[in-house]
Amino acid sequence: MHCVLSSHRNFEAGTQVVMMWKLKIAEGNDPYLYSTNNFVGRQIWEYDPNGGTPEEHEAFNAARQEWRRNRMIKGYRCSADLFTRIQLKKESRIDVLSIPAVRVGEKEEMEYESATIAVKKGVRLQRAIQASDGHWPAEHTGPMFFTPLLIIALHVSGAINKVLTSEHKKEMIRYIYNHQNDDGGWGFYMEGHSTMIGSALNYVGLRLLGQGPDDGNDAVSRGRLWILDHGGATGIPSWGKVYLSILGVYEWDGCNPLLPEFWLFPSFLPYHPAKMWCYSRTAYMPMSYLYARKFHGPLSDLVLTLRQEIHVKPYDLIDWNKTRNNCCKEDLHYPHPFVQDILWDTLNYCVEPLMRRWPLNKIRQRAVDKTIKHMRYQAEESRYITTGCIEKSLQIICWWAHDPNGDEFKRHIARLPDFLWLAEDGMKMQTFGSQLWDCALITEVIITSGMVEEYGDSLKKANFYIKESQIKENFSGDFKSMYRHFNKGGWTFSDQDHAFIVSDCTAQAVKALLLLSEMPTEISGEKVDVERLYEAVNVMLYMQSPLSGGFGCWEPPIPQPYLQTLNPSDVFADIVIEQEHVECTATIMEALVAFKRLHPGYREKEIEISLEKALHFLEQRQWPDGSWYGYWGICFLYGTSFALGGLVAAGKTYENSEAVRKGVNFLLSIQNEEGGWGESLESCPSMKYIPLEGNKTNLVQTSWAMLGLMHGGQAERDPEPLHKAAKLLINAQMEDGDFPQQEITMVFMKNCMLHYAQYRNAFPLWALAEYRKRVWPSKCLIK
């Protein structure tokens, strides 16, 4: 740890005077920006060289120091998003310190009053950190390859000094240094072991940001040493090969062919573009455009120097063809099956050479034209946000290559601030934001508390945000020909402008709106139009697989799992087609049950059939030990908590369902000695339950387990395990009502972890609110 922290201190030494960054909400004043709802949900950081009081400067510096202490002493890498909270708490003028934090002794019994104080403090904090447009701003990051790709895109397009001020660069450099591992490398994600994709890309990122080969108290040189000691950058996984080829420090001949002709495949074939998982589709499409053009940026002196720094052999002596399938063992998660290697060799030796020559090069031009057409459609339909940060950076490069003076490039640059997030560990590129998901989730949490006297106008604001964020119209034109499904009535993960709906976000929004509709309007605001709920139900039902009964996330599942053998990524699992998910299924079940109760008559029989199929899916997906594998959270704790909620919503109980009993018993069997739960991120790629090292407690995961147990009736049957867990949460609560940031808790594609900064206070508050309501029901009557 000494070397890493000393490089951090060296970087900090000249940067202790903090000028102020400010988070701007729902603003957009660039001529190349446009919005469907006046930018509701937009959250961007702007730098003001004259901003901030001395007290605010001191608070920012203290936040940075706290992050470094947490990393050094406890090993925690995730930011606590303190900059955001410092600003929002000040703007709200809500006193979050007036109620003293409560502590429960080891031999003391849990009491209603202690739980009430903790919940009240938590609700008050939520009010204080809510944005003016009703959502809860928060960081949504984790992967360490997002930011370097953006830096490469801006460097290649010549926009790096126009888009990034010296302060932006300083914060990005801080972020990359802060997340360097002790061995000199960088991980695939911020808590991961060092990998080639993390190390090579972040090393290149530092150099493009102006860091010298020996800067950062030798942090840069240690990063280079890690790369060379592990075989050099030729061992970077396939996506990294593409990124480095774009920069010009790797050759396209060292990439497996990304043929744009794929986009011309007719729909009658077993696999064609419309069947491809949407995030793979929108990543590989710009990659194929760049591959077809063999595009790379200017071969500047720095680029030529990087060619010599990151490879073991002299650049001109590398046999690029032999590097196509070379992947560093530290990175490899999904090895290519033999059939895929045959496919790549056939494409490389037989197909690609022909497609470059007349007359087949005319087909290639048609294919390239089609990629341009689709990329333009995807950008325009999302107001140039695109599906997310990977496509965003790739599209920036594509539009620069296509027409550097065109409006598309300018519109992409104008939307770039939406992706830049600042916290105490530095500035990074985030996915695109979790505004809607967090808002709908926290709305349910606040309502669960039942503390009407603490609501203030928070529920009115949240109600406004959720209603404003619903998609009111389908994608324009013939969206099916653009590989899109209808989206009217759904919700995205972030805001309305994003346009790409998510099934469980839609369900969570419906749940929140239904709860709000049962409350007095003076508390919750104007009720949602029931027609909007009908449209949301249409979306949810559409997302169900008629075969398995499970629900997809972004699009209906494709019932051809064998196609996953075509996964070329090396580092991700399951990226080829959309599949069913336990969490999405369970959340939609809860939403459909709640909707059917309040609005019987609308597609009622279809909803009943849907619930029966979904119930069967959850029961079939249960593991022998009683758990469920969670796809979006770590891992068996997350999946089991959600699955139990779905089963109980469908009428199953501990008494009448073996699946519920097994799920509850699984959670009880892995509770640690102090009463908490903690699961290692290694559970995700290994697909077996692994506790945190030392059987430590993670507060968010403890909250998931508590919620799962309470779904299964544990509070009524034997609350003792819940008492022990609640005591841990209450004793961990901070003076302002927040909870400390610990290990990363979320994941995607089994092998890449995600950081949801709101979870550390939302889920412990939810668990305590539900615990208070179930253990002392007579005292918690909701007004």
CSV table of N, CA and C in Angstrom, one decimal, residues 253-384:
chain,number,residue,atom,x,y,z
A,253,ASP,N,-4.9,-5.4,-37.8
A,253,ASP,CA,-4.6,-6.7,-38.2
A,253,ASP,C,-4.5,-7.7,-37.0
A,254,GLY,N,-4.3,-7.1,-35.8
A,254,GLY,CA,-4.3,-7.9,-34.6
A,254,GLY,C,-5.6,-8.0,-34.0
A,255,CYS,N,-6.7,-7.6,-34.6
A,255,CYS,CA,-8.1,-7.8,-34.2
A,255,CYS,C,-8.8,-8.8,-35.0
A,256,ASN,N,-9.6,-9.6,-34.4
A,256,ASN,CA,-10.5,-10.5,-35.1
A,256,ASN,C,-11.4,-9.6,-35.9
A,257,PRO,N,-11.8,-10.1,-37.1
A,257,PRO,CA,-12.6,-9.3,-38.0
A,257,PRO,C,-14.0,-8.9,-37.4
A,258,LEU,N,-14.3,-7.6,-37.5
A,258,LEU,CA,-15.5,-7.0,-37.1
A,258,LEU,C,-16.3,-6.6,-38.3
A,259,LEU,N,-16.8,-7.5,-39.0
A,259,LEU,CA,-17.4,-7.3,-40.4
A,259,LEU,C,-18.6,-6.4,-40.3
A,260,PRO,N,-18.7,-5.3,-40.9
A,260,PRO,CA,-19.9,-4.5,-40.9
A,260,PRO,C,-21.0,-5.2,-41.8
A,261,GLU,N,-20.6,-6.2,-42.6
A,261,GLU,CA,-21.6,-6.9,-43.4
A,261,GLU,C,-22.6,-7.6,-42.5
A,262,PHE,N,-22.2,-7.9,-41.3
A,262,PHE,CA,-23.2,-8.5,-40.3
A,262,PHE,C,-24.5,-7.8,-40.3
A,263,TRP,N,-24.4,-6.5,-40.4
A,263,TRP,CA,-25.7,-5.6,-40.2
A,263,TRP,C,-26.6,-5.8,-41.4
A,264,LEU,N,-26.1,-6.4,-42.5
A,264,LEU,CA,-26.9,-6.7,-43.7
A,264,LEU,C,-27.6,-8.0,-43.6
A,265,PHE,N,-27.4,-8.8,-42.6
A,265,PHE,CA,-28.0,-10.2,-42.5
A,265,PHE,C,-29.5,-10.1,-42.5
A,266,PRO,N,-30.1,-10.9,-43.3
A,266,PRO,CA,-31.6,-10.9,-43.3
A,266,PRO,C,-32.2,-11.6,-42.0
A,267,SER,N,-33.4,-11.2,-41.7
A,267,SER,CA,-34.0,-11.7,-40.4
A,267,SER,C,-34.3,-13.1,-40.4
A,268,PHE,N,-34.3,-13.9,-41.5
A,268,PHE,CA,-34.7,-15.3,-41.5
A,268,PHE,C,-33.5,-16.1,-41.0
A,269,LEU,N,-32.3,-15.6,-40.8
A,269,LEU,CA,-31.1,-16.3,-40.4
A,269,LEU,C,-31.3,-16.6,-38.8
A,270,PRO,N,-30.7,-17.7,-38.4
A,270,PRO,CA,-30.7,-18.0,-36.9
A,270,PRO,C,-30.2,-16.8,-36.0
A,271,TYR,N,-29.2,-16.1,-36.5
A,271,TYR,CA,-28.7,-15.0,-35.7
A,271,TYR,C,-28.5,-13.8,-36.6
A,272,HIS,N,-29.2,-12.7,-36.3
A,272,HIS,CA,-29.1,-11.5,-37.1
A,272,HIS,C,-29.1,-10.3,-36.1
A,273,PRO,N,-28.9,-9.1,-36.5
A,273,PRO,CA,-28.7,-8.0,-35.6
A,273,PRO,C,-29.8,-7.7,-34.6
A,274,ALA,N,-31.1,-8.0,-35.1
A,274,ALA,CA,-32.2,-7.7,-34.2
A,274,ALA,C,-32.2,-8.6,-33.0
A,275,LYS,N,-31.5,-9.7,-33.1
A,275,LYS,CA,-31.5,-10.7,-31.9
A,275,LYS,C,-30.4,-10.4,-31.0
A,276,MET,N,-29.5,-9.5,-31.3
A,276,MET,CA,-28.3,-9.3,-30.5
A,276,MET,C,-28.7,-8.4,-29.3
A,277,TRP,N,-28.1,-8.8,-28.2
A,277,TRP,CA,-28.3,-8.0,-26.9
A,277,TRP,C,-28.0,-6.5,-27.3
A,278,CYS,N,-28.9,-5.6,-26.8
A,278,CYS,CA,-28.8,-4.2,-27.3
A,278,CYS,C,-27.5,-3.5,-27.0
A,279,TYR,N,-26.9,-3.8,-25.8
A,279,TYR,CA,-25.6,-3.1,-25.5
A,279,TYR,C,-24.4,-3.7,-26.3
A,280,SER,N,-24.5,-5.0,-26.7
A,280,SER,CA,-23.5,-5.5,-27.6
A,280,SER,C,-23.7,-4.9,-29.0
A,281,ARG,N,-25.0,-4.8,-29.4
A,281,ARG,CA,-25.3,-4.3,-30.7
A,281,ARG,C,-24.8,-2.9,-30.9
A,282,THR,N,-25.0,-2.1,-29.9
A,282,THR,CA,-24.6,-0.7,-30.0
A,282,THR,C,-23.1,-0.4,-29.7
A,283,ALA,N,-22.4,-1.4,-29.2
A,283,ALA,CA,-21.0,-1.3,-29.1
A,283,ALA,C,-20.3,-1.9,-30.4
A,284,TYR,N,-20.7,-3.0,-30.9
A,284,TYR,CA,-20.1,-3.6,-32.0
A,284,TYR,C,-20.4,-2.9,-33.3
A,285,MET,N,-21.5,-2.2,-33.4
A,285,MET,CA,-21.8,-1.4,-34.6
A,285,MET,C,-20.8,-0.4,-34.9
A,286,PRO,N,-20.5,0.6,-34.0
A,286,PRO,CA,-19.4,1.5,-34.2
A,286,PRO,C,-18.1,0.9,-34.4
A,287,MET,N,-17.8,-0.2,-33.6
A,287,MET,CA,-16.5,-0.9,-33.8
A,287,MET,C,-16.4,-1.4,-35.2
A,288,SER,N,-17.5,-1.9,-35.8
A,288,SER,CA,-17.4,-2.5,-37.1
A,288,SER,C,-17.2,-1.4,-38.2
A,289,TYR,N,-17.8,-0.2,-37.9
A,289,TYR,CA,-17.5,0.9,-38.8
A,289,TYR,C,-16.1,1.3,-38.8
A,290,LEU,N,-15.5,1.4,-37.6
A,290,LEU,CA,-14.1,1.8,-37.5
A,290,LEU,C,-13.2,0.7,-38.0
A,291,TYR,N,-13.5,-0.6,-37.8
A,291,TYR,CA,-12.7,-1.7,-38.4
A,291,TYR,C,-12.7,-1.6,-39.9
A,292,ALA,N,-13.9,-1.4,-40.5
A,292,ALA,CA,-14.0,-1.4,-42.0
A,292,ALA,C,-13.1,-0.3,-42.6
A,293,ARG,N,-13.0,0.8,-41.8
A,293,ARG,CA,-12.2,1.9,-42.3
A,293,ARG,C,-10.7,1.8,-41.9
A,294,LYS,N,-10.5,0.9,-41.0
A,294,LYS,CA,-9.1,0.7,-40.4
A,294,LYS,C,-8.7,2.1,-39.8
A,295,PHE,N,-9.6,2.7,-39.2
A,295,PHE,CA,-9.4,4.1,-38.7
A,295,PHE,C,-8.5,4.2,-37.5
A,296,HIS,N,-7.6,5.1,-37.5
A,296,HIS,CA,-6.8,5.4,-36.3
A,296,HIS,C,-6.6,6.9,-36.3
A,297,GLY,N,-6.3,7.4,-35.1
A,297,GLY,CA,-6.0,8.8,-34.9
A,297,GLY,C,-4.7,9.3,-35.4
A,298,PRO,N,-4.3,10.5,-35.3
A,298,PRO,CA,-3.0,11.0,-35.8
A,298,PRO,C,-1.9,10.3,-35.1
A,299,LEU,N,-0.9,10.0,-35.8
A,299,LEU,CA,0.3,9.3,-35.3
A,299,LEU,C,1.3,10.4,-34.8
A,300,SER,N,0.9,11.0,-33.7
A,300,SER,CA,1.7,12.0,-33.1
A,300,SER,C,3.0,11.4,-32.4
A,301,ASP,N,3.9,12.3,-32.0
A,301,ASP,CA,5.1,11.9,-31.3
A,301,ASP,C,4.7,11.1,-30.1
A,302,LEU,N,3.7,11.5,-29.4
A,302,LEU,CA,3.2,10.8,-28.1
A,302,LEU,C,2.7,9.4,-28.5
A,303,VAL,N,1.9,9.3,-29.5
A,303,VAL,CA,1.4,8.0,-29.9
A,303,VAL,C,2.6,7.1,-30.3
A,304,LEU,N,3.5,7.6,-31.1
A,304,LEU,CA,4.7,6.8,-31.5
A,304,LEU,C,5.5,6.3,-30.3
A,305,THR,N,5.6,7.2,-29.3
A,305,THR,CA,6.3,6.9,-28.1
A,305,THR,C,5.6,5.8,-27.3
A,306,LEU,N,4.2,5.9,-27.2
A,306,LEU,CA,3.4,4.9,-26.6
A,306,LEU,C,3.6,3.5,-27.2
A,307,ARG,N,3.8,3.5,-28.5
A,307,ARG,CA,4.0,2.2,-29.2
A,307,ARG,C,5.2,1.5,-28.6
A,308,GLN,N,6.2,2.3,-28.2
A,308,GLN,CA,7.4,1.7,-27.7
A,308,GLN,C,7.3,1.3,-26.2
A,309,GLU,N,6.4,2.0,-25.5
A,309,GLU,CA,6.3,1.9,-24.1
A,309,GLU,C,5.5,0.7,-23.6
A,310,ILE,N,4.5,0.3,-24.4
A,310,ILE,CA,3.5,-0.7,-23.9
A,310,ILE,C,3.6,-2.1,-24.5
A,311,HIS,N,4.6,-2.2,-25.4
A,311,HIS,CA,4.8,-3.6,-26.0
A,311,HIS,C,6.2,-4.1,-25.7
A,312,VAL,N,6.2,-5.4,-25.5
A,312,VAL,CA,7.5,-6.1,-25.2
A,312,VAL,C,8.5,-6.1,-26.4
A,313,LYS,N,7.9,-6.3,-27.6
A,313,LYS,CA,8.8,-6.3,-28.8
A,313,LYS,C,8.7,-5.0,-29.4
A,314,PRO,N,9.7,-4.6,-30.2
A,314,PRO,CA,9.6,-3.4,-31.1
A,314,PRO,C,8.4,-3.5,-31.9
A,315,TYR,N,7.7,-2.4,-32.1
A,315,TYR,CA,6.4,-2.4,-32.7
A,315,TYR,C,6.4,-3.0,-34.1
A,316,ASP,N,7.4,-2.6,-34.9
A,316,ASP,CA,7.5,-3.1,-36.3
A,316,ASP,C,7.8,-4.6,-36.4
A,317,LEU,N,8.2,-5.2,-35.3
A,317,LEU,CA,8.5,-6.7,-35.4
A,317,LEU,C,7.4,-7.6,-34.8
A,318,ILE,N,6.3,-6.9,-34.4
A,318,ILE,CA,5.2,-7.7,-33.8
A,318,ILE,C,4.4,-8.4,-34.9
A,319,ASP,N,4.2,-9.7,-34.8
A,319,ASP,CA,3.3,-10.5,-35.7
A,319,ASP,C,1.9,-10.3,-35.3
A,320,TRP,N,1.2,-9.3,-35.9
A,320,TRP,CA,-0.1,-8.9,-35.4
A,320,TRP,C,-1.1,-10.0,-35.6
A,321,ASN,N,-1.0,-10.8,-36.6
A,321,ASN,CA,-2.0,-11.9,-36.8
A,321,ASN,C,-2.0,-12.9,-35.7
A,322,LYS,N,-0.8,-13.1,-35.1
A,322,LYS,CA,-0.7,-14.0,-34.0
A,322,LYS,C,-1.3,-13.5,-32.7
A,323,THR,N,-1.5,-12.2,-32.6
A,323,THR,CA,-2.0,-11.6,-31.4
A,323,THR,C,-3.5,-11.5,-31.4
A,324,ARG,N,-4.2,-12.0,-32.5
A,324,ARG,CA,-5.7,-11.8,-32.5
A,324,ARG,C,-6.4,-12.5,-31.4
A,325,ASN,N,-6.0,-13.7,-31.0
A,325,ASN,CA,-6.7,-14.4,-30.0
A,325,ASN,C,-5.8,-14.5,-28.7
A,326,ASN,N,-4.8,-13.6,-28.6
A,326,ASN,CA,-4.0,-13.5,-27.4
A,326,ASN,C,-4.7,-12.7,-26.3
A,327,CYS,N,-4.9,-13.3,-25.2
A,327,CYS,CA,-5.6,-12.6,-24.1
A,327,CYS,C,-4.8,-12.9,-22.8
A,328,CYS,N,-4.4,-11.9,-22.1
A,328,CYS,CA,-3.7,-12.0,-20.8
A,328,CYS,C,-4.5,-12.9,-19.8
A,329,LYS,N,-3.9,-13.8,-19.1
A,329,LYS,CA,-4.6,-14.8,-18.3
A,329,LYS,C,-5.3,-14.0,-17.1
A,330,GLU,N,-4.8,-12.9,-16.7
A,330,GLU,CA,-5.4,-12.1,-15.6
A,330,GLU,C,-6.8,-11.5,-16.1
A,331,ASP,N,-7.0,-11.4,-17.4
A,331,ASP,CA,-8.2,-10.9,-17.9
A,331,ASP,C,-9.3,-11.9,-18.3
A,332,LEU,N,-8.8,-13.1,-18.7
A,332,LEU,CA,-9.7,-14.0,-19.4
A,332,LEU,C,-10.8,-14.6,-18.5
A,333,HIS,N,-12.0,-14.3,-18.8
A,333,HIS,CA,-13.2,-14.8,-18.1
A,333,HIS,C,-14.0,-15.7,-19.0
A,334,TYR,N,-14.1,-15.4,-20.3
A,334,TYR,CA,-14.8,-16.3,-21.2
A,334,TYR,C,-13.9,-16.7,-22.3
A,335,PRO,N,-13.2,-17.8,-22.2
A,335,PRO,CA,-12.4,-18.3,-23.3
A,335,PRO,C,-13.2,-18.7,-24.5
A,336,HIS,N,-12.6,-18.4,-25.7
A,336,HIS,CA,-13.3,-18.7,-26.9
A,336,HIS,C,-13.4,-20.2,-27.0
A,337,PRO,N,-14.6,-20.8,-27.3
A,337,PRO,CA,-14.7,-22.2,-27.7
A,337,PRO,C,-14.1,-22.5,-29.0
A,338,PHE,N,-13.7,-23.7,-29.3
A,338,PHE,CA,-13.0,-24.1,-30.5
A,338,PHE,C,-13.8,-23.6,-31.7
A,339,VAL,N,-15.1,-23.8,-31.7
A,339,VAL,CA,-15.9,-23.4,-32.9
A,339,VAL,C,-15.8,-21.9,-33.2
A,340,GLN,N,-15.6,-21.1,-32.2
A,340,GLN,CA,-15.5,-19.7,-32.4
A,340,GLN,C,-14.1,-19.4,-33.0
A,341,ASP,N,-13.0,-20.0,-32.6
A,341,ASP,CA,-11.7,-19.8,-33.2
A,341,ASP,C,-11.7,-20.2,-34.7
A,342,ILE,N,-12.5,-21.3,-35.0
A,342,ILE,CA,-12.6,-21.6,-36.4
A,342,ILE,C,-13.3,-20.5,-37.2
A,343,LEU,N,-14.3,-20.0,-36.6
A,343,LEU,CA,-15.1,-18.9,-37.2
A,343,LEU,C,-14.2,-17.7,-37.5
A,344,TRP,N,-13.5,-17.3,-36.5
A,344,TRP,CA,-12.6,-16.1,-36.6
A,344,TRP,C,-11.5,-16.3,-37.7
A,345,ASP,N,-10.9,-17.5,-37.7
A,345,ASP,CA,-9.9,-17.8,-38.7
A,345,ASP,C,-10.5,-17.8,-40.1
A,346,THR,N,-11.7,-18.3,-40.3
A,346,THR,CA,-12.4,-18.3,-41.6
A,346,THR,C,-12.7,-16.9,-42.0
A,347,LEU,N,-13.2,-16.1,-41.1
A,347,LEU,CA,-13.5,-14.7,-41.5
A,347,LEU,C,-12.2,-13.9,-41.8
A,348,ASN,N,-11.1,-14.2,-41.0
A,348,ASN,CA,-9.9,-13.5,-41.2
A,348,ASN,C,-9.1,-13.8,-42.5
A,349,TYR,N,-9.1,-15.1,-42.8
A,349,TYR,CA,-8.3,-15.6,-43.9
A,349,TYR,C,-9.1,-15.7,-45.2
A,350,CYS,N,-10.4,-15.9,-45.1
A,350,CYS,CA,-11.2,-16.1,-46.4
A,350,CYS,C,-12.1,-15.0,-46.7
A,351,VAL,N,-12.8,-14.4,-45.7
A,351,VAL,CA,-13.9,-13.5,-46.0
A,351,VAL,C,-13.3,-12.0,-46.0
A,352,GLU,N,-12.6,-11.6,-45.0
A,352,GLU,CA,-12.2,-10.2,-45.0
A,352,GLU,C,-11.3,-9.8,-46.2
A,353,PRO,N,-10.4,-10.6,-46.6
A,353,PRO,CA,-9.6,-10.2,-47.8
A,353,PRO,C,-10.5,-9.9,-49.0
A,354,LEU,N,-11.6,-10.8,-49.2
A,354,LEU,CA,-12.5,-10.6,-50.3
A,354,LEU,C,-13.3,-9.3,-50.2
A,355,MET,N,-13.7,-9.0,-49.0
A,355,MET,CA,-14.6,-7.9,-48.8
A,355,MET,C,-13.9,-6.6,-49.1
A,356,ARG,N,-12.6,-6.6,-49.1
A,356,ARG,CA,-11.8,-5.4,-49.3
A,356,ARG,C,-11.7,-5.1,-50.8
A,357,ARG,N,-12.0,-6.1,-51.6
A,357,ARG,CA,-11.7,-6.0,-53.1
A,357,ARG,C,-13.0,-5.9,-53.9
A,358,TRP,N,-12.8,-5.3,-55.1
A,358,TRP,CA,-14.0,-5.2,-56.0
A,358,TRP,C,-14.3,-6.6,-56.5
A,359,PRO,N,-15.6,-6.9,-56.7
A,359,PRO,CA,-16.7,-6.1,-56.5
A,359,PRO,C,-17.4,-6.1,-55.1
A,360,LEU,N,-16.8,-7.0,-54.2
A,360,LEU,CA,-17.4,-7.2,-52.9
A,360,LEU,C,-17.3,-5.9,-52.0
A,361,ASN,N,-16.3,-5.1,-52.4
A,361,ASN,CA,-16.2,-3.9,-51.6
A,361,ASN,C,-17.4,-2.9,-51.7
A,362,LYS,N,-18.2,-3.2,-52.8
A,362,LYS,CA,-19.4,-2.4,-52.9
A,362,LYS,C,-20.5,-2.8,-51.8
A,363,ILE,N,-20.4,-4.1,-51.5
A,363,ILE,CA,-21.3,-4.6,-50.4
A,363,ILE,C,-20.8,-4.0,-49.1
A,364,ARG,N,-19.5,-4.0,-48.9
A,364,ARG,CA,-18.9,-3.4,-47.7
A,364,ARG,C,-19.4,-1.9,-47.6
A,365,GLN,N,-19.4,-1.2,-48.6
A,365,GLN,CA,-19.8,0.2,-48.6
A,365,GLN,C,-21.3,0.3,-48.1
A,366,ARG,N,-22.1,-0.6,-48.7
A,366,ARG,CA,-23.5,-0.6,-48.2
A,366,ARG,C,-23.6,-0.9,-46.7
A,367,ALA,N,-22.8,-1.8,-46.3
A,367,ALA,CA,-22.8,-2.1,-44.8
A,367,ALA,C,-22.3,-1.0,-44.0
A,368,VAL,N,-21.3,-0.3,-44.4
A,368,VAL,CA,-20.8,0.9,-43.7
A,368,VAL,C,-21.9,2.0,-43.7
A,369,ASP,N,-22.5,2.2,-44.8
A,369,ASP,CA,-23.6,3.2,-44.9
A,369,ASP,C,-24.7,2.8,-43.9
A,370,LYS,N,-25.0,1.5,-43.8
A,370,LYS,CA,-26.1,1.1,-42.8
A,370,LYS,C,-25.7,1.4,-41.4
A,371,THR,N,-24.4,1.2,-41.1
A,371,THR,CA,-24.0,1.5,-39.7
A,371,THR,C,-24.1,3.0,-39.4
A,372,ILE,N,-23.8,3.8,-40.3
A,372,ILE,CA,-24.0,5.2,-40.2
A,372,ILE,C,-25.5,5.6,-39.9
A,373,LYS,N,-26.3,4.9,-40.7
A,373,LYS,CA,-27.8,5.2,-40.6
A,373,LYS,C,-28.3,4.8,-39.2
A,374,HIS,N,-27.8,3.6,-38.7
A,374,HIS,CA,-28.3,3.1,-37.4
A,374,HIS,C,-27.7,4.0,-36.3
A,375,MET,N,-26.4,4.3,-36.4
A,375,MET,CA,-25.8,5.1,-35.3
A,375,MET,C,-26.5,6.5,-35.2
A,376,ARG,N,-26.8,7.1,-36.4
A,376,ARG,CA,-27.5,8.3,-36.3
A,376,ARG,C,-28.9,8.2,-35.7
A,377,TYR,N,-29.6,7.2,-36.0
A,377,TYR,CA,-30.9,6.9,-35.4
A,377,TYR,C,-30.8,6.8,-33.9
A,378,GLN,N,-29.8,5.9,-33.5
A,378,GLN,CA,-29.7,5.7,-32.0
A,378,GLN,C,-29.3,6.9,-31.3
A,379,ALA,N,-28.4,7.8,-31.9
A,379,ALA,CA,-28.0,9.0,-31.2
A,379,ALA,C,-29.2,10.0,-31.2
A,380,GLU,N,-29.9,10.2,-32.3
A,380,GLU,CA,-31.0,11.1,-32.3
A,380,GLU,C,-32.1,10.7,-31.4
A,381,GLU,N,-32.5,9.4,-31.3
A,381,GLU,CA,-33.6,9.0,-30.5
A,381,GLU,C,-33.2,9.1,-29.0
A,382,SER,N,-32.0,9.2,-28.6
A,382,SER,CA,-31.6,9.3,-27.2
A,382,SER,C,-31.0,10.7,-26.9
A,383,ARG,N,-31.3,11.7,-27.9
A,383,ARG,CA,-30.8,13.1,-27.7
A,383,ARG,C,-29.3,13.1,-27.5
A,384,TYR,N,-28.6,12.2,-28.2
A,384,TYR,CA,-27.2,12.0,-28.3
A,384,TYR,C,-26.6,11.6,-26.9
